[in-house]
Amino acid sequence: MNRSLGYHRRFVFWQAYSSVVMSQSAQTQLLDRFGRRVDYIRLSVTDRCDFRCVYCMAEDMEFLPRPQILSLEELARVAHAFVRLGVTRIRLTGGEPLVRNNVLSLVRDIASAPGLRELNITSNGSQLSKYAAALRDAGVTRLNISIDSLQAERFKAITRVGNLERVLAGIQAAKNAGFNRIKLNAVILKGRNDDEILDLLEYSIANELDISYIEEMPLGHIDEHNRALTFCSSDEVREIISERYELLPSVASSAGPSDYYQLAHSPIRVGFISPHSHNFCHLCNRVRLTVEGRLLLCLGNEHSMDLRAILRNGASDEELEQAIIAAMDLKPERHYFNLDDEPQIVRFMNMTGG
Ligand code: SAM
Ligand code: SF4
């Protein structure tokens, strides 16, 4: 009798204990000094790319030697640690994530993390004809596909090497694979593709794709254009769209840089990513991991922690988690971008993981 009472008490205690643990782990434990919760990480799975977009890379890039980049196992280990700490959304990016060998095995591994709600990929679309269906089977939730022009020659000029037909075929393959809410990303540069703002929107409407217009960020030294001269603000883009289409306030929020609108009489959403003109830092819920294993706490600052050293020093899972929790104290309050000065951030976007 007493024994069974003791057992019952222990059982009740265990139930109460596990519900506390469950509710703690359901919420992210990653909190920075400004009270922001981090529940989203972007992992750069490679710095390499089959394109050389003029705003993202220099023409002759030197890529990292293999020993310096995280192995697929190391990337997965970091991803699982973040999910155990309450991160619910992961985006794989790069470079071009789909040029990394065996990227599908990484996707499968990360997708299996208990508690992960979304595993998304940002891609230039060049490899999607080959990979779209397999990515969906492997557990990818959503795709963002970058496309800055619908004119073949111009597309080639902006990407330096890209083939528009391949990217358009990749977008169709993603649709055929059954992905929902595919989103296009377009960086708008004055004098280069600002006359295609409406064409890109009309392509999105015809294909039922969301679209975000992006202001160029001053990451890395580029020589093809003067960033101050080509800068096109989100307000200007929105004005051009509003002359022909009605944009309604949208409840969709990524707790991030995109400001979303619903296009009237259409299922599609239109987003504006405005790192210059609208500061979104107070809502920032994300951190980034470069492919070298540097945990970057802010896109526009260099505050970081070297997780590769921790991984390669034989840290246990618990030590890795403690390092990640400690890194949150390094997250700065905000970024400052100034187009007229030399870029303060010398790393290119392919290193950062856009
Ligand atoms: N290769 C993939 C792609 O292009 O979608 C993923 C990586 S790319 C760095 C991610 C996003 O960053 C793309 O939408 C790209 O247009 C954007 N991007 C690259 N350099 C940028 C810059 N300097 N300013 C703003 N956006 C940039
Ligand atoms: Fe490659 Fe994407 Fe950078 Fe273009 S934006 S060079 S596709 S990583």
Coordinates of C-alpha atoms and ligand atoms in Angstrom, one line a residue:
M1 CA 0.0 0.0 0.0
N2 CA 2.7 2.4 1.1
R3 CA 4.9 1.3 -1.7
S4 CA 2.1 2.1 -4.2
L5 CA 1.5 5.5 -2.6
G6 CA 5.2 6.2 -2.9
Y7 CA 5.1 5.2 -6.5
H8 CA 2.0 7.3 -7.2
R9 CA 3.7 10.4 -5.6
R10 CA 6.8 9.8 -7.7
F11 CA 4.7 9.5 -10.8
V12 CA 2.8 12.8 -10.0
F13 CA 6.1 14.5 -9.3
W14 CA 7.5 13.2 -12.6
Q15 CA 4.5 14.4 -14.5
A16 CA 4.8 17.9 -13.0
Y17 CA 8.5 18.0 -13.6
S18 CA 8.2 16.9 -17.2
S19 CA 5.5 19.4 -18.0
V20 CA 7.7 22.2 -16.6
V21 CA 10.6 20.9 -18.7
M22 CA 8.4 20.6 -21.8
S23 CA 7.0 24.1 -21.5
Q24 CA 10.5 25.5 -21.0
S25 CA 11.8 23.7 -24.0
A26 CA 8.7 24.7 -26.1
Q27 CA 10.0 28.3 -25.7
T28 CA 13.4 29.4 -26.9
Q29 CA 16.0 29.7 -24.2
L30 CA 17.9 32.1 -26.4
L31 CA 17.3 35.6 -25.1
D32 CA 19.6 38.6 -25.8
R33 CA 20.4 41.6 -23.6
F34 CA 17.6 43.6 -25.2
G35 CA 14.9 41.1 -24.4
R36 CA 14.7 39.7 -28.0
R37 CA 14.0 36.0 -28.3
V38 CA 16.0 34.2 -31.0
D39 CA 14.0 31.4 -32.5
Y40 CA 15.3 31.5 -36.1
I41 CA 18.7 30.6 -37.5
R42 CA 20.1 30.9 -41.0
L43 CA 22.8 28.3 -41.8
S44 CA 25.2 29.0 -44.7
V45 CA 26.0 25.5 -46.0
T46 CA 28.6 26.7 -48.6
D47 CA 30.3 29.9 -49.7
R48 CA 30.4 28.6 -53.2
C49 CA 27.9 29.4 -56.0
D50 CA 27.4 28.8 -59.7
F51 CA 26.4 32.5 -60.1
R52 CA 28.4 35.6 -59.4
C53 CA 25.7 38.2 -58.8
V54 CA 27.2 41.7 -59.1
Y55 CA 25.9 42.9 -55.7
C56 CA 26.9 39.7 -53.9
M57 CA 30.3 38.7 -55.1
A58 CA 33.5 39.9 -56.8
E59 CA 34.0 38.4 -60.3
D60 CA 36.9 36.3 -59.3
M61 CA 36.1 35.0 -55.9
E62 CA 38.4 32.9 -53.8
F63 CA 36.4 30.3 -51.9
L64 CA 37.4 28.7 -48.6
P65 CA 39.6 25.6 -48.6
R66 CA 37.6 22.5 -47.5
P67 CA 39.3 22.1 -44.0
Q68 CA 38.0 25.5 -43.0
I69 CA 34.4 24.8 -43.7
L70 CA 32.1 22.9 -41.4
S71 CA 31.4 19.3 -42.5
L72 CA 27.8 18.3 -43.0
E73 CA 27.9 16.5 -39.7
E74 CA 29.1 19.6 -37.9
L75 CA 26.4 21.7 -39.5
A76 CA 23.8 19.2 -38.5
R77 CA 25.1 19.1 -34.9
V78 CA 24.9 22.9 -34.6
A79 CA 21.3 22.8 -36.1
H80 CA 20.2 20.2 -33.6
A81 CA 21.7 22.2 -30.7
F82 CA 19.8 25.3 -31.7
V83 CA 16.5 23.3 -32.0
R84 CA 17.1 21.8 -28.5
L85 CA 17.4 25.4 -27.3
G86 CA 14.0 26.3 -28.8
V87 CA 14.7 27.4 -32.3
T88 CA 11.7 26.5 -34.5
R89 CA 12.8 27.8 -37.9
I90 CA 15.9 27.1 -39.9
R91 CA 16.9 28.4 -43.3
L92 CA 19.6 26.9 -45.4
T93 CA 21.4 29.4 -47.5
G94 CA 24.8 30.3 -48.8
G95 CA 26.4 30.7 -51.4
E96 CA 24.1 28.5 -53.3
P97 CA 23.0 25.7 -50.9
L98 CA 22.2 23.3 -53.7
V99 CA 25.8 23.2 -55.0
R100 CA 27.0 21.6 -51.7
N101 CA 27.7 17.9 -52.2
N102 CA 25.1 15.7 -50.4
V103 CA 23.0 18.6 -49.3
L104 CA 20.0 16.3 -49.3
S105 CA 21.4 14.2 -46.5
L106 CA 21.9 17.4 -44.5
V107 CA 18.3 18.4 -45.1
R108 CA 17.0 15.0 -44.0
D109 CA 19.1 15.1 -40.9
I110 CA 18.1 18.6 -39.8
A111 CA 14.4 18.0 -40.8
S112 CA 14.3 15.1 -38.3
A113 CA 15.0 17.4 -35.3
P114 CA 12.1 17.1 -32.8
G115 CA 10.5 20.5 -32.3
L116 CA 11.6 22.1 -35.6
R117 CA 8.6 23.6 -37.3
E118 CA 10.1 24.9 -40.6
L119 CA 13.1 24.1 -42.6
N120 CA 13.4 26.5 -45.5
I121 CA 15.9 27.1 -48.3
T122 CA 16.9 30.2 -50.2
S123 CA 18.2 29.2 -53.7
N124 CA 19.1 30.9 -57.0
G125 CA 16.9 28.3 -58.7
S126 CA 19.6 27.0 -61.0
Q127 CA 19.5 23.4 -59.6
L128 CA 15.8 23.2 -58.7
S129 CA 14.8 21.2 -61.8
K130 CA 17.0 18.5 -60.5
Y131 CA 16.3 18.9 -56.7
A132 CA 12.9 20.3 -56.1
A133 CA 11.0 17.0 -55.6
A134 CA 13.8 15.5 -53.6
L135 CA 14.0 18.5 -51.3
R136 CA 10.3 18.3 -50.6
D137 CA 10.6 14.6 -49.8
A138 CA 13.5 15.3 -47.6
G139 CA 11.5 17.7 -45.4
V140 CA 12.0 21.2 -46.8
T141 CA 8.9 23.3 -45.9
R142 CA 9.3 26.4 -48.1
L143 CA 11.5 27.8 -50.8
N144 CA 12.7 31.3 -51.6
I145 CA 14.0 31.7 -55.1
S146 CA 16.1 34.7 -56.2
I147 CA 15.4 36.3 -59.5
D148 CA 16.2 39.9 -60.4
S149 CA 15.3 40.1 -64.1
L150 CA 13.0 38.3 -66.6
Q151 CA 15.2 39.4 -69.6
A152 CA 17.8 36.7 -70.5
E153 CA 20.7 39.1 -71.4
R154 CA 20.1 41.3 -68.4
F155 CA 19.8 38.3 -66.1
K156 CA 23.1 37.1 -67.4
A157 CA 24.7 40.5 -66.8
I158 CA 23.5 40.7 -63.2
T159 CA 24.4 37.2 -62.3
R160 CA 27.5 37.3 -64.6
V161 CA 26.9 33.7 -65.7
G162 CA 23.4 32.7 -64.9
N163 CA 20.9 31.2 -67.4
L164 CA 17.4 32.6 -67.0
E165 CA 15.6 29.7 -68.7
R166 CA 17.1 27.3 -66.2
V167 CA 15.9 29.4 -63.3
L168 CA 12.4 29.7 -64.7
A169 CA 12.3 25.9 -65.2
G170 CA 13.5 25.5 -61.6
I171 CA 10.6 27.7 -60.4
Q172 CA 8.1 25.5 -62.3
A173 CA 9.8 22.4 -60.9
A174 CA 9.3 23.8 -57.4
K175 CA 5.6 24.4 -58.1
N176 CA 5.2 21.0 -59.6
A177 CA 6.8 19.4 -56.5
G178 CA 4.0 20.9 -54.5
F179 CA 5.7 23.6 -52.5
N180 CA 3.3 26.2 -51.1
R181 CA 4.0 29.9 -50.7
I182 CA 7.1 29.9 -52.8
K183 CA 8.6 33.4 -52.6
L184 CA 10.7 35.2 -55.1
N185 CA 13.5 37.6 -54.0
A186 CA 14.5 40.5 -56.2
V187 CA 17.3 43.0 -55.4
I188 CA 16.3 46.2 -57.1
L189 CA 19.1 48.4 -58.5
K190 CA 18.4 51.8 -60.1
G191 CA 19.4 51.8 -63.8
R192 CA 19.8 48.0 -63.9
N193 CA 16.4 46.4 -63.2
D194 CA 14.2 49.0 -61.6
D195 CA 12.1 49.1 -64.9
E196 CA 11.2 45.5 -64.2
I197 CA 9.5 46.0 -60.8
L198 CA 6.0 45.5 -62.4
D199 CA 7.1 42.7 -64.8
L200 CA 8.4 40.7 -61.8
L201 CA 5.2 41.4 -59.9
E202 CA 3.1 40.3 -62.9
Y203 CA 5.1 37.1 -63.3
S204 CA 4.5 36.4 -59.6
I205 CA 0.8 37.0 -60.0
A206 CA 0.5 34.8 -63.0
N207 CA 2.4 32.0 -61.2
E208 CA 0.8 32.6 -57.7
L209 CA 4.2 33.3 -56.1
D210 CA 4.9 35.7 -53.3
I211 CA 7.6 38.3 -53.9
S212 CA 9.9 40.4 -51.8
Y213 CA 11.8 43.4 -53.2
I214 CA 15.2 43.9 -51.5
E215 CA 17.3 47.0 -50.9
E216 CA 21.0 46.3 -51.7
M217 CA 23.2 46.1 -48.6
P218 CA 26.8 47.3 -48.5
L219 CA 28.4 43.9 -47.8
G220 CA 31.9 43.4 -49.3
H221 CA 33.7 45.6 -51.8
I222 CA 32.2 45.5 -55.3
D223 CA 33.4 47.2 -58.4
E224 CA 30.5 46.9 -60.9
H225 CA 28.4 49.7 -59.7
N226 CA 28.4 52.5 -57.2
R227 CA 26.0 51.4 -54.5
A228 CA 25.0 55.0 -53.6
L229 CA 23.9 55.6 -57.2
T230 CA 22.0 52.4 -57.8
F231 CA 20.2 52.4 -54.4
C232 CA 16.5 52.1 -54.8
S233 CA 14.5 52.4 -51.7
S234 CA 11.5 50.2 -50.8
D235 CA 9.4 53.3 -50.7
E236 CA 10.2 54.0 -54.3
V237 CA 9.4 50.4 -55.3
R238 CA 6.1 50.5 -53.4
E239 CA 5.1 53.7 -55.0
I240 CA 5.7 52.3 -58.5
I241 CA 3.6 49.2 -57.6
S242 CA 0.8 51.3 -56.0
E243 CA 0.3 53.2 -59.2
R244 CA -1.1 50.1 -60.7
Y245 CA -2.0 47.7 -57.9
E246 CA -3.6 48.0 -54.5
L247 CA -1.5 46.8 -51.6
L248 CA -3.4 46.0 -48.4
P249 CA -1.8 45.7 -45.0
S250 CA -1.1 42.1 -44.3
V251 CA -1.1 40.3 -41.0
A252 CA 1.7 38.0 -42.2
S253 CA 4.8 38.7 -40.2
S254 CA 8.2 37.0 -40.2
A255 CA 9.3 39.0 -37.1
G256 CA 12.0 40.0 -39.4
P257 CA 13.0 42.5 -42.1
S258 CA 10.2 41.9 -44.5
D259 CA 7.3 44.2 -44.4
Y260 CA 4.4 42.3 -46.1
Y261 CA 1.3 43.5 -48.0
Q262 CA -1.5 41.5 -49.5
L263 CA -2.1 42.2 -53.1
A264 CA -5.8 43.1 -53.5
H265 CA -7.8 40.5 -55.5
S266 CA -4.9 38.0 -55.4
P267 CA -3.6 35.4 -53.1
I268 CA -0.1 36.7 -53.3
R269 CA 1.9 38.7 -50.8
V270 CA 4.4 41.5 -51.6
G271 CA 7.2 42.1 -49.2
F272 CA 9.8 44.9 -48.9
I273 CA 13.1 44.2 -47.2
S274 CA 14.5 47.6 -46.2
P275 CA 17.7 47.3 -44.3
H276 CA 18.5 51.0 -45.0
S277 CA 15.2 52.8 -45.0
H278 CA 13.3 51.0 -42.3
N279 CA 15.2 49.7 -39.4
F280 CA 13.8 46.4 -38.2
C281 CA 16.4 45.6 -35.6
H282 CA 14.1 45.9 -32.6
L283 CA 12.2 42.9 -33.9
C284 CA 15.2 40.8 -34.9
N285 CA 14.7 37.2 -33.9
R286 CA 17.5 35.6 -35.9
V287 CA 21.2 34.7 -35.9
R288 CA 23.4 33.3 -38.7
L289 CA 26.0 30.7 -38.9
T290 CA 28.7 31.2 -41.6
V291 CA 30.0 28.0 -43.3
E292 CA 33.3 28.5 -41.3
G293 CA 31.2 28.0 -38.2
R294 CA 31.2 31.6 -37.1
L295 CA 28.0 32.4 -35.3
L296 CA 27.1 35.9 -36.4
L297 CA 24.7 37.7 -34.1
C298 CA 23.8 40.5 -36.6
L299 CA 24.0 40.8 -40.4
G300 CA 25.4 44.3 -40.3
N301 CA 28.0 43.8 -37.5
E302 CA 30.9 41.6 -36.8
H303 CA 29.9 40.4 -33.3
S304 CA 30.4 36.6 -33.5
M305 CA 31.4 33.4 -31.7
D306 CA 33.7 30.8 -33.2
L307 CA 31.6 27.6 -32.9
R308 CA 34.0 25.7 -35.2
A309 CA 36.7 25.9 -32.6
I310 CA 34.2 24.7 -29.9
L311 CA 33.1 21.8 -32.1
R312 CA 36.6 20.8 -33.0
N313 CA 37.8 21.0 -29.4
G314 CA 35.7 18.0 -28.6
A315 CA 32.9 19.9 -26.8
S316 CA 29.9 17.9 -25.5
D317 CA 26.4 18.7 -26.7
E318 CA 25.8 20.5 -23.4
E319 CA 29.0 22.6 -23.8
L320 CA 28.0 23.5 -27.3
E321 CA 24.5 24.6 -26.0
Q322 CA 26.1 26.7 -23.2
A323 CA 28.3 28.5 -25.8
I324 CA 25.3 29.3 -27.9
I325 CA 23.4 30.6 -24.9
A326 CA 26.4 32.8 -23.9
A327 CA 26.7 34.1 -27.5
M328 CA 23.3 35.8 -27.2
D329 CA 24.9 38.4 -25.0
L330 CA 27.0 39.5 -28.0
K331 CA 24.0 40.4 -30.1
P332 CA 24.2 44.1 -30.8
E333 CA 21.2 46.4 -30.5
R334 CA 21.1 47.4 -34.2
H335 CA 23.1 47.8 -37.4
Y336 CA 24.1 51.0 -39.2
F337 CA 24.5 51.0 -43.0
N338 CA 25.9 54.0 -44.9
L339 CA 26.1 53.8 -48.6
D340 CA 28.5 56.8 -49.0
D341 CA 31.3 55.4 -46.9
E342 CA 33.5 52.3 -47.5
P343 CA 31.6 49.2 -46.5
Q344 CA 32.1 48.6 -42.8
I345 CA 31.4 44.9 -43.4
V346 CA 34.0 43.4 -45.7
R347 CA 32.6 40.0 -45.8
F348 CA 30.4 39.3 -48.9
M349 CA 26.8 38.2 -48.7
N350 CA 27.8 34.7 -49.8
M351 CA 29.9 34.4 -46.7
T352 CA 27.2 35.8 -44.5
G353 CA 24.4 33.6 -45.5
G354 CA 21.7 35.9 -46.9
Ligands
SAM1 N1 22.3 31.7 -53.6 C1 21.1 31.8 -53.0 C2 20.2 32.9 -53.7 O1 20.8 33.7 -54.4 O2 19.0 33.0 -53.4 C3 21.1 32.1 -51.5 C4 22.2 33.0 -51.0 S1 22.0 34.7 -51.4 C5 23.3 35.4 -50.6 C6 20.5 35.1 -50.5 C7 19.8 36.4 -50.9 O3 20.7 37.5 -50.6 C8 19.5 36.5 -52.4 O4 18.1 36.8 -52.5 C9 20.3 37.6 -52.9 O5 19.7 38.3 -53.9 C10 20.5 38.5 -51.6 N2 21.7 39.3 -51.6 C11 23.0 39.0 -52.0 N3 23.8 40.0 -51.8 C12 23.0 41.1 -51.4 C13 23.3 42.4 -51.0 N4 24.5 42.9 -51.1 N5 22.3 43.2 -50.6 C14 21.0 42.7 -50.5 N6 20.7 41.4 -50.8 C15 21.7 40.6 -51.3
SF4_2 FE1 25.2 33.2 -55.7 FE2 23.0 33.9 -54.4 FE3 25.2 35.4 -54.2 FE4 23.9 35.3 -56.5 S1 23.1 36.1 -54.5 S2 26.1 35.2 -56.2 S3 23.1 33.3 -56.5 S4 25.0 33.4 -53.4

